[in-house]
mmCIF file of C-alpha atoms in Angstrom:
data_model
loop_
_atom_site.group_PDB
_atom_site.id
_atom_site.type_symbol
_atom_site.label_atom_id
_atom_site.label_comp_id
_atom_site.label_asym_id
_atom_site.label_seq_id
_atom_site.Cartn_x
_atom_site.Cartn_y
_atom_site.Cartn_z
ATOM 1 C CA UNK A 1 0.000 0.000 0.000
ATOM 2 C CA UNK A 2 1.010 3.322 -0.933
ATOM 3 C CA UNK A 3 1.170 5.835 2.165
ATOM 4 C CA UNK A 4 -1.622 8.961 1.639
ATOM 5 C CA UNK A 5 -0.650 11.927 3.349
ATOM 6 C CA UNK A 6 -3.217 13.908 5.061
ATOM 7 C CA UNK A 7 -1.160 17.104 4.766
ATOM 8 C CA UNK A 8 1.910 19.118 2.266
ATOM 9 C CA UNK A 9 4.454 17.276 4.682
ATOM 10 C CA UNK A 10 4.465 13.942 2.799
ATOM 11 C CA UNK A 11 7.523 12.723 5.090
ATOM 12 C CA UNK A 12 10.706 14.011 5.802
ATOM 13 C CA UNK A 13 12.347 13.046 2.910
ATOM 14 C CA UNK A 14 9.530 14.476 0.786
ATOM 15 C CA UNK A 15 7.458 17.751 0.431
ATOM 16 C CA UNK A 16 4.753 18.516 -2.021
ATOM 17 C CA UNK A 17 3.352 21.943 -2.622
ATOM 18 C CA UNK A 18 0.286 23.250 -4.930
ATOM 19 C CA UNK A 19 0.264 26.863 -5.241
ATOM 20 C CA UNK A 20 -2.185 28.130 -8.134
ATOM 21 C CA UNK A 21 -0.757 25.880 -11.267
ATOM 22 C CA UNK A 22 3.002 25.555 -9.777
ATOM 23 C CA UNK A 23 3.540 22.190 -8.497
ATOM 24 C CA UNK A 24 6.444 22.716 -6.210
ATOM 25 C CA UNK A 25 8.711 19.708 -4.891
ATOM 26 C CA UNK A 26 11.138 19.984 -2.008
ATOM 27 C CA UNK A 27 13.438 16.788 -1.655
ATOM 28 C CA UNK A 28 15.920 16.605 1.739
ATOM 29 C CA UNK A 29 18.834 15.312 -0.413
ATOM 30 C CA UNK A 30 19.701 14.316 -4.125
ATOM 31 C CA UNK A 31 18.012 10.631 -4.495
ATOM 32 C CA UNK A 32 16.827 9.079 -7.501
ATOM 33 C CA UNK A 33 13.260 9.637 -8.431
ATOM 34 C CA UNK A 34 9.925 8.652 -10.289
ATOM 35 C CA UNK A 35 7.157 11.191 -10.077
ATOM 36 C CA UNK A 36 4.183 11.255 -11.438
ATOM 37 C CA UNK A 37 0.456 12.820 -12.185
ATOM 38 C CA UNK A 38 -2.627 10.854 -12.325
ATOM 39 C CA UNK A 39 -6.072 11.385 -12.599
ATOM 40 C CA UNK A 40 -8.847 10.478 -10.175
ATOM 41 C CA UNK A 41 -9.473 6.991 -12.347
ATOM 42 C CA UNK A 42 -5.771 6.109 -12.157
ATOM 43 C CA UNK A 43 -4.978 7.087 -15.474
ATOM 44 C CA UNK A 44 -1.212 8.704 -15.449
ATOM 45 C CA UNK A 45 -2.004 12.354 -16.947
ATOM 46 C CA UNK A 46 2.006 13.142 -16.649
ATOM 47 C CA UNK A 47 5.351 11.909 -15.927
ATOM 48 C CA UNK A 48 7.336 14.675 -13.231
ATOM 49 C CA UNK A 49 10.501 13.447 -12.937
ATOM 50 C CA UNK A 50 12.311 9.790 -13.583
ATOM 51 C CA UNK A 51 15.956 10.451 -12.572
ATOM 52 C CA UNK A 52 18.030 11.856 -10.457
ATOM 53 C CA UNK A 53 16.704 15.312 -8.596
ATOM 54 C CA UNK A 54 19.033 17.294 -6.645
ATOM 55 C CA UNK A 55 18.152 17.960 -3.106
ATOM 56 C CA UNK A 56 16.187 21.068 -2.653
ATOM 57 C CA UNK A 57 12.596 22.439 -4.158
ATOM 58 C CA UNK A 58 11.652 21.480 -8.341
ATOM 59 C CA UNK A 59 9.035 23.685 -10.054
ATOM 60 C CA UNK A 60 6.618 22.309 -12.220
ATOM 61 C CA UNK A 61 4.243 24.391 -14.065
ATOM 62 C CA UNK A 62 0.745 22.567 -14.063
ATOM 63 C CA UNK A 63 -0.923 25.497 -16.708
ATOM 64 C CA UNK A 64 -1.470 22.870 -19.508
ATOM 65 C CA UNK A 65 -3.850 20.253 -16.859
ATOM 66 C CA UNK A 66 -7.249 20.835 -16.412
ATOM 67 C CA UNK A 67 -9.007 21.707 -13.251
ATOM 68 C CA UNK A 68 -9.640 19.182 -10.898
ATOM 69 C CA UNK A 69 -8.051 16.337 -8.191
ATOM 70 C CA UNK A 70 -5.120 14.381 -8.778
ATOM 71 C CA UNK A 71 -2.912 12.473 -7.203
ATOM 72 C CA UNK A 72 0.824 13.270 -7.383
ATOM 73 C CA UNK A 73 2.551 9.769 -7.194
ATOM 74 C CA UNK A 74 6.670 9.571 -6.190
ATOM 75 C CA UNK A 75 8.880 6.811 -5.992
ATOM 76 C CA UNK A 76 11.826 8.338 -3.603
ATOM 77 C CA UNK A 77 14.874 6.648 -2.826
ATOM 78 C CA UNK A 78 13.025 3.108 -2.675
ATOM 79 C CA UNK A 79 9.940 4.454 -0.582
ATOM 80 C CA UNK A 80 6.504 4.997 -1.905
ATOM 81 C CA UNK A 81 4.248 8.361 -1.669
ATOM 82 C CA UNK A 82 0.975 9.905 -2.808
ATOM 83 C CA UNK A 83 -0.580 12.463 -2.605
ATOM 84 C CA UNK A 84 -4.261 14.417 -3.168
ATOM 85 C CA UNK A 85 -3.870 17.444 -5.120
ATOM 86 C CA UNK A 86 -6.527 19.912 -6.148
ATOM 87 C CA UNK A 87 -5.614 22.017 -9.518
ATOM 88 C CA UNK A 88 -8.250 25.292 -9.855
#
């Protein structure tokens, strides 16, 4: 099972961020990644990152996906995260 977090702290490893259409990602140190966007059906709507991200905060700009929830899925260094996002 995937972990769900119930807030923008996913763990301490990862952060995830909406503001307006910026998808903001904060790592705590340079890791390998998979990250990706999918739909409410499960249906991947767009592929974040697969690679290496350096520690810190990635922007993504989310102006191109239409309005509505998502769930921002990350493979991190072996671990497993998700997360409910709401683009307006």
């Amino acid at each position: 099972a995937i972990p769900v977090a119930r807030h923008t702290g996913v763990s301490d490893k990862l952060n995830i961020r909406l503001s307006g259409t910026t998808l903001e990602i904060n790592v705590s140190g340079s890791t390998s990644a998979s990250i990706a966007l999918f739909d409410m059906l499960g249906h991947k709507v767009a592929m974040l990152v697969q690679g290496n991200v350096p520690a810190g905060s990635t922007q993504f700009d989310l102006q191109g996906i239409a309005s509505g929830n998502y769930v921002v899925r990350a493979r991190i260094g072996g671990a497993n995260y998700a997360q409910k996002i709401r683009v307006k």
